[in-house]
Coordinates of C-alpha atoms and ligand atoms in Angstrom, one line a residue:
M142 CA 0.0 0.0 0.0
K143 CA 1.2 3.5 -0.8
W144 CA 0.4 6.3 1.6
L145 CA 0.8 10.0 0.6
V146 CA 1.1 12.0 3.8
T147 CA 0.9 15.8 3.5
G148 CA 2.5 17.9 6.3
G149 CA 4.6 14.9 7.3
A150 CA 7.5 17.1 8.5
G151 CA 5.3 18.7 11.1
F152 CA 4.2 17.4 14.6
I153 CA 1.4 14.9 14.0
G154 CA 2.3 14.1 10.4
S155 CA 5.8 13.0 11.4
N156 CA 4.5 10.9 14.3
F157 CA 2.1 9.3 11.8
L158 CA 4.9 8.5 9.4
Y159 CA 6.9 6.8 12.2
Y160 CA 3.7 5.0 13.3
L161 CA 3.2 3.7 9.7
R162 CA 6.8 2.6 9.4
G163 CA 6.6 0.6 12.6
Q164 CA 3.1 -0.8 11.9
Y165 CA 3.5 -1.6 8.2
P166 CA 7.2 -2.0 7.4
T167 CA 6.7 -2.9 3.8
D168 CA 4.3 -0.1 2.9
Q169 CA 5.4 2.8 0.7
L170 CA 5.5 6.2 2.4
V171 CA 5.4 9.5 0.4
C172 CA 5.7 12.8 2.3
V173 CA 4.7 16.1 0.8
D174 CA 5.6 19.1 2.9
K175 CA 6.5 22.7 2.0
L176 CA 8.8 23.0 5.1
T177 CA 7.2 26.1 6.4
Y178 CA 8.6 27.4 9.8
A179 CA 6.7 24.5 11.3
G180 CA 8.2 21.7 9.2
N181 CA 11.5 20.4 9.9
L182 CA 13.4 17.8 7.8
S183 CA 15.6 16.7 10.7
T184 CA 12.4 15.4 12.3
L185 CA 12.2 12.8 9.6
K186 CA 15.8 11.7 9.7
G187 CA 14.8 8.3 11.2
L188 CA 13.1 7.5 7.9
M189 CA 15.9 8.6 5.6
S190 CA 19.1 7.0 4.5
A191 CA 22.4 8.8 5.0
E192 CA 23.3 8.4 1.3
S193 CA 20.1 9.8 -0.1
P194 CA 18.3 11.9 2.4
L195 CA 15.1 12.6 0.5
S196 CA 14.5 9.1 -0.7
A197 CA 15.2 5.9 1.3
P198 CA 13.8 2.5 0.5
G199 CA 10.0 2.8 0.9
F200 CA 10.2 6.5 1.7
H201 CA 10.1 9.5 -0.6
F202 CA 10.1 13.2 0.4
Y203 CA 8.8 16.1 -1.8
Q204 CA 9.3 19.6 -0.7
E205 CA 6.2 21.1 -2.3
N206 CA 3.4 23.5 -1.6
I207 CA 0.0 21.8 -1.6
C208 CA -1.5 24.9 -3.2
D209 CA 0.7 24.4 -6.3
R210 CA -1.7 22.6 -8.5
D211 CA 0.8 21.6 -11.2
R212 CA 3.3 20.3 -8.8
M213 CA 0.7 18.4 -6.8
F214 CA -0.7 16.8 -10.0
A215 CA 2.9 15.8 -11.0
V216 CA 3.5 14.2 -7.6
F217 CA 0.2 12.2 -7.9
E218 CA 1.1 11.2 -11.5
T219 CA 4.6 9.9 -10.4
E220 CA 3.6 8.3 -7.1
K221 CA 0.0 7.0 -7.8
P222 CA -0.9 6.8 -4.1
D223 CA -3.6 4.5 -2.7
V224 CA -4.4 6.8 0.2
V225 CA -3.9 10.4 1.0
V226 CA -3.8 11.4 4.7
H227 CA -3.9 15.2 4.8
F228 CA -2.2 16.9 7.7
A229 CA -0.6 19.8 5.9
A230 CA -2.0 23.1 7.4
E231 CA -1.2 26.3 9.1
S232 CA -2.1 25.1 12.6
H233 CA -1.5 27.9 15.1
V234 CA -4.5 29.9 16.4
D235 CA -2.4 32.9 17.5
R236 CA -0.7 33.2 14.0
S237 CA -4.1 33.0 12.4
I238 CA -5.3 35.9 14.5
D239 CA -2.2 37.9 13.4
A240 CA -2.3 37.0 9.7
P241 CA -5.3 34.9 8.5
D242 CA -4.5 35.0 4.7
V243 CA -2.1 32.1 4.5
F244 CA -4.6 30.0 6.6
L245 CA -7.2 30.4 3.9
K246 CA -4.7 29.6 1.2
T247 CA -3.2 26.5 2.6
N248 CA -6.1 25.1 4.7
V249 CA -8.9 25.7 2.2
L250 CA -7.4 26.1 -1.3
G251 CA -4.6 23.6 -0.6
T252 CA -7.2 21.0 0.5
G253 CA -9.2 21.8 -2.7
V254 CA -6.1 21.1 -4.9
L255 CA -5.5 17.7 -3.2
L256 CA -9.2 16.8 -3.6
D257 CA -9.0 17.7 -7.3
A258 CA -5.9 15.5 -7.7
C259 CA -7.7 12.6 -6.1
R260 CA -10.6 13.2 -8.5
A261 CA -8.4 13.4 -11.5
F262 CA -6.4 10.2 -10.7
G263 CA -9.3 8.2 -9.3
G264 CA -9.6 5.4 -6.8
I265 CA -7.7 7.3 -4.1
R266 CA -8.9 7.1 -0.5
F267 CA -8.7 10.6 1.1
H268 CA -8.6 11.3 4.8
Q269 CA -8.9 14.8 6.2
V270 CA -7.2 15.4 9.5
S271 CA -9.4 18.0 11.2
T272 CA -9.8 19.4 14.6
D273 CA -12.4 19.7 17.4
E274 CA -12.0 23.5 17.1
V275 CA -14.5 23.5 14.2
Y276 CA -17.2 23.1 16.8
G277 CA -16.4 26.3 18.6
D278 CA -16.3 26.1 22.4
L279 CA -18.4 24.9 25.3
P280 CA -19.2 26.8 28.5
L281 CA -17.1 26.0 31.6
D282 CA -20.2 25.6 33.8
R283 CA -21.7 22.8 31.6
P284 CA -19.4 19.8 32.1
D285 CA -22.2 17.6 30.9
L286 CA -21.8 19.0 27.3
F287 CA -19.5 17.4 24.7
F288 CA -18.9 17.8 21.0
T289 CA -20.4 15.0 18.9
E290 CA -20.2 14.5 15.2
T291 CA -23.6 16.3 14.8
T292 CA -22.6 19.4 16.8
P293 CA -23.0 22.4 14.4
L294 CA -19.8 24.0 13.1
H295 CA -19.4 27.2 15.0
T296 CA -15.9 28.5 14.6
S297 CA -14.1 31.2 16.6
S298 CA -10.7 31.8 15.0
P299 CA -9.5 32.2 11.4
Y300 CA -7.7 28.9 12.0
S301 CA -10.8 27.0 12.9
A302 CA -12.8 28.7 10.2
S303 CA -10.3 27.6 7.6
K304 CA -10.4 24.0 8.9
A305 CA -14.2 24.0 8.8
G306 CA -14.1 25.4 5.3
A307 CA -11.8 22.5 4.3
D308 CA -14.0 19.9 6.0
L309 CA -17.0 21.2 4.1
L310 CA -15.1 20.9 0.8
V311 CA -14.1 17.3 1.7
Q312 CA -17.8 16.5 2.4
A313 CA -18.9 18.2 -0.9
Y314 CA -16.3 16.2 -2.9
G315 CA -17.6 13.0 -1.3
R316 CA -21.2 13.7 -2.1
T317 CA -20.8 15.3 -5.5
Y318 CA -18.0 13.3 -7.1
G319 CA -18.3 10.2 -5.0
L320 CA -14.7 10.5 -3.6
P321 CA -14.1 8.0 -0.8
V322 CA -13.4 10.5 2.0
T323 CA -13.4 10.5 5.8
I324 CA -12.8 13.2 8.3
S325 CA -11.4 12.9 11.9
R326 CA -11.8 15.8 14.4
C327 CA -9.3 15.4 17.2
S328 CA -8.8 17.2 20.4
N329 CA -5.4 18.8 21.4
N330 CA -2.4 16.6 20.8
Y331 CA 0.8 16.5 22.7
G332 CA 4.0 14.5 22.4
P333 CA 7.4 14.5 20.6
Y334 CA 8.2 16.9 17.8
Q335 CA 5.6 19.5 18.6
F336 CA 6.6 22.9 17.5
P337 CA 7.4 25.1 20.6
E338 CA 4.8 27.7 19.8
K339 CA 2.1 25.4 21.3
L340 CA 1.3 25.4 25.0
I341 CA 3.0 22.2 26.2
P342 CA 6.4 22.5 24.4
L343 CA 6.5 26.2 24.9
M344 CA 6.1 25.9 28.7
I345 CA 8.6 23.0 28.9
I346 CA 11.2 24.9 27.0
N347 CA 10.6 28.2 28.8
A348 CA 10.7 26.5 32.2
L349 CA 14.0 24.8 31.3
N350 CA 15.4 28.2 30.4
D351 CA 14.0 29.8 33.6
R352 CA 11.9 32.1 31.4
P353 CA 8.4 33.4 32.3
L354 CA 5.6 31.0 31.5
P355 CA 2.9 33.2 29.8
V356 CA -0.5 31.9 30.7
Y357 CA -3.2 33.6 28.7
G358 CA -5.9 35.3 30.8
D359 CA -7.0 33.5 33.9
G360 CA -5.6 30.1 32.7
L361 CA -9.0 28.4 33.3
N362 CA -9.6 27.5 29.7
V363 CA -10.0 23.8 29.3
R364 CA -8.5 21.5 26.6
D365 CA -9.0 17.8 26.1
W366 CA -5.4 16.4 25.7
L367 CA -4.6 13.3 23.7
Y368 CA -1.2 11.7 23.2
V369 CA -0.2 11.9 19.6
W370 CA 0.3 8.2 19.1
D371 CA -3.3 7.5 20.1
H372 CA -4.4 10.0 17.4
C373 CA -2.2 8.2 14.8
R374 CA -3.9 4.8 15.7
A375 CA -7.3 6.4 15.3
I376 CA -6.5 7.7 11.8
D377 CA -5.1 4.3 10.8
L378 CA -8.3 2.6 12.0
I379 CA -10.5 5.2 10.1
V380 CA -8.6 4.8 6.9
K381 CA -8.7 1.0 7.1
H382 CA -12.1 0.4 8.6
G383 CA -14.1 3.7 8.7
T384 CA -17.2 4.2 6.5
T385 CA -16.5 6.6 3.7
G386 CA -18.5 9.9 3.9
E387 CA -18.3 9.7 7.7
T388 CA -16.7 12.0 10.3
Y389 CA -15.2 10.6 13.5
N390 CA -14.4 12.6 16.7
V391 CA -11.3 11.6 18.4
G392 CA -10.5 12.5 22.1
G393 CA -9.6 10.9 25.3
H394 CA -11.9 12.5 28.0
N395 CA -8.9 14.1 29.4
E396 CA -9.9 17.6 30.1
M397 CA -7.4 19.9 31.9
R398 CA -7.2 23.6 32.7
N399 CA -4.2 25.4 31.1
I400 CA -3.0 26.6 34.5
D401 CA -3.0 23.0 35.9
I402 CA -0.9 21.8 32.9
V403 CA 1.6 24.6 33.5
R404 CA 1.8 23.9 37.2
L405 CA 2.4 20.2 36.5
I406 CA 5.2 21.1 34.1
C407 CA 6.8 23.2 36.8
R408 CA 6.5 20.4 39.3
E409 CA 8.0 17.8 36.9
L410 CA 10.9 20.0 36.1
G411 CA 11.5 21.2 39.7
K412 CA 10.9 24.8 38.7
P413 CA 9.1 27.4 40.9
E414 CA 5.5 28.4 40.1
S415 CA 6.7 32.0 40.4
L416 CA 7.8 31.7 36.7
I417 CA 4.1 31.7 35.8
S418 CA 2.9 35.0 34.4
H419 CA -0.7 35.7 33.5
V420 CA -0.7 37.8 30.3
T421 CA -3.2 39.5 28.0
D422 CA -5.8 36.9 26.8
R423 CA -6.0 35.6 23.3
K424 CA -8.7 37.4 21.2
G425 CA -11.8 35.2 20.9
H426 CA -10.2 32.6 23.2
D427 CA -12.3 29.4 23.3
R428 CA -13.2 28.4 26.8
R429 CA -13.6 24.7 26.7
Y430 CA -13.1 21.9 24.2
A431 CA -14.4 18.4 25.0
I432 CA -14.9 15.5 22.6
D433 CA -17.4 12.7 22.9
P434 CA -15.5 9.9 21.2
A435 CA -18.3 7.3 21.5
K436 CA -18.7 6.8 17.8
I437 CA -15.2 5.8 17.0
G438 CA -15.2 3.6 20.1
R439 CA -18.4 1.9 19.2
E440 CA -17.8 1.5 15.4
L441 CA -14.1 1.0 15.2
G442 CA -13.1 -0.1 18.7
W443 CA -10.7 2.8 19.3
Q444 CA -9.8 3.7 22.8
P445 CA -7.0 6.0 24.0
E446 CA -4.1 3.9 25.4
T447 CA -1.8 6.5 26.9
A448 CA -2.8 8.0 30.3
F449 CA -2.0 11.7 30.6
R450 CA 0.4 11.2 33.5
D451 CA 2.5 8.7 31.4
G452 CA 2.2 10.7 28.1
I453 CA 3.3 14.0 29.7
A454 CA 6.2 12.4 31.6
R455 CA 7.3 10.8 28.2
T456 CA 6.9 14.1 26.4
I457 CA 8.9 16.1 29.0
R458 CA 11.6 13.4 28.9
W459 CA 11.7 13.7 25.1
Y460 CA 12.2 17.5 25.2
L461 CA 15.0 16.9 27.8
D462 CA 16.7 14.3 25.5
H463 CA 16.2 16.2 22.2
Q464 CA 17.6 19.7 23.0
D465 CA 19.4 19.8 19.7
W466 CA 16.1 19.6 17.9
W467 CA 14.4 22.5 19.7
Q468 CA 17.6 24.6 20.2
D469 CA 17.9 24.8 16.5
I470 CA 14.3 25.9 16.2
I471 CA 14.2 28.5 18.9
S472 CA 17.4 30.2 17.6
G473 CA 15.8 31.0 14.2
E474 CA 12.6 32.7 13.1
Y475 CA 11.0 31.7 16.3
R476 CA 12.8 34.5 18.2
T477 CA 11.2 37.1 16.0
Y478 CA 7.9 35.4 16.4
Y479 CA 8.2 35.2 20.1
A480 CA 9.2 38.8 20.5
K481 CA 6.3 40.0 18.4
M482 CA 3.6 37.8 19.9
Y483 CA 4.6 37.9 23.5
G484 CA 6.1 41.4 23.5
Q485 CA 2.6 42.8 22.9
R486 CA 1.1 40.8 25.8
E487 CA 1.1 42.6 29.2
E488 CA 1.3 40.9 32.5
I489 CA -2.2 41.2 34.0
R490 CA -1.7 40.1 37.6
Ligands
NAD216 P1 2.2 21.5 12.4 O1 2.1 23.0 12.3 O2 3.2 21.0 13.4 O3 2.6 20.9 11.0 C1 2.1 21.3 9.8 C2 3.0 20.8 8.6 O4 2.3 21.2 7.4 C3 4.4 21.4 8.6 O5 5.3 20.4 8.4 C4 4.3 22.4 7.5 O6 5.6 22.6 6.8 C5 3.3 21.8 6.5 N1 2.7 22.8 5.6 C6 2.1 23.9 6.0 N2 1.7 24.6 4.9 C7 2.0 23.8 3.8 C8 1.7 23.9 2.4 N3 1.1 25.0 1.9 N4 2.1 22.9 1.6 C9 2.7 21.8 2.2 N5 3.0 21.6 3.5 C10 2.6 22.6 4.3 O7 0.7 21.0 12.6 P2 0.2 19.7 13.5 O8 0.0 20.2 14.9 O9 1.1 18.6 13.2 O10 -1.2 19.5 12.8 C11 -1.3 18.7 11.7 C12 -2.8 18.6 11.3 O11 -3.6 18.1 12.4 C13 -3.4 20.0 11.0 O12 -4.2 19.8 9.9 C14 -4.2 20.4 12.2 O13 -5.3 21.2 11.8 C15 -4.6 19.0 12.7 N6 -4.8 18.9 14.2 C16 -3.9 19.3 15.0 C17 -4.1 19.2 16.4 C18 -3.0 19.6 17.4 O14 -3.3 19.5 18.6 N7 -1.8 19.9 17.0 C19 -5.3 18.7 16.9 C20 -6.3 18.3 15.9 C21 -6.0 18.4 14.6
TYD217 P1 -2.4 25.9 21.9 O1 -1.4 25.0 22.2 O2 -2.1 27.1 21.0 O3 -3.6 25.1 21.2 P2 -5.1 25.6 20.9 O4 -5.2 27.0 20.9 O5 -5.3 25.0 19.5 O6 -6.0 24.9 21.9 O7 -3.0 26.5 23.2 C1 -3.6 25.6 24.2 C2 -4.2 26.5 25.3 O8 -3.1 27.2 25.9 C3 -5.1 27.6 24.7 O9 -6.2 27.8 25.7 C4 -4.2 28.8 24.7 C5 -3.3 28.6 25.9 N1 -1.9 29.2 25.8 C6 -1.4 29.9 26.8 O10 -2.0 30.2 27.8 N2 -0.1 30.4 26.7 C7 0.6 30.2 25.5 O11 1.8 30.8 25.4 C8 0.1 29.4 24.5 C9 0.9 29.1 23.3 C10 -1.2 28.9 24.7

């Protein structure tokens, strides 16, 4: 089987490629990634051979923009994939608030190009990796409410709006052209190779450097955290056994308040909570995300396997053991990003 994975040099896509390599050693893996600030070729070095970095037996890397129709069609023509798993996206809410344009291009138009390529070449299974953020947020005082697959789309940020737009395109191509598509909407992931603009790696790295830990607003916002490997298993199950045309929510019933995550990271690293600094809130900040994963459990037998206490310990250990990986990142464009995004946030208490 030949898998074409877009965005495979990013956080979840790279974990998915490693998952596939372990699970199906003889399958062919093709990765298409533009290598934006969030994509890192060194993340994939475990899949490459020293002699020919971009192409090892069973693995082929293309540095391409998914919005480039001609180049995408050429890749499909050359590779003739059986399945496309589409991770490539601009993925950070704060960046989408600062500059929405590229989110619309990559997340909506780029998805459209891939769907057109699947249509043109025929017989290709397409899986859209989406997010629980398309459902908007839930109130903090209604812990009985969860997102199900029938919850209306109700987006808050340019990021989530662009992902919802892409999901609607995927559904439309399924219905209109009969493309065999599925969608997964997962809660917040954590684990190895996550870019340090996101909450957990940012806090780990800042704490290790004894830098302030910038918690937005009151820190009471709730996210439902899932270890990335559990997400990879869910996608694999959906591709192999899911019903085409269907959407599956993926989450582990592991709701945590941001402030509690940051305190836990301080404890695990032996750092004082005095590093925590409450700063200006994110605009339009979603209060609570919580997934009801009953459908994927019932229909595909998926259950999360990694308890948060184990996953977070493993993740912290990974960042301690892979300082080269993130030192490289935080010494580049990230510095400008950090100064711009956090320089404008004031300490609020
Ligand atoms: P990421 O930002 O770490 O990685 C995105 C990857 O896409 C990068 O390698 C980047 O270079 C590549 N990319 C961006 N624009 C591209 C383009 N125009 N052409 C080709 N490649 C391009 O993101 P992530 O956290 O790994 O998320 C992957 C997917 O999973 C996204 O679609 C995201 O919406 C979804 N998702 C993420 C989470 C999460 O918690 N991180 C949760 C649910 C769903
Ligand atoms: P993030 O990792 O950006 O994921 P998302 O916005 O997609 O859920 O943020 C997770 C939560 O952490 C979110 O409520 C915003 C908050 N947050 C902070 O408090 N400080 C930070 O520096 C960052 C990056 C996020």
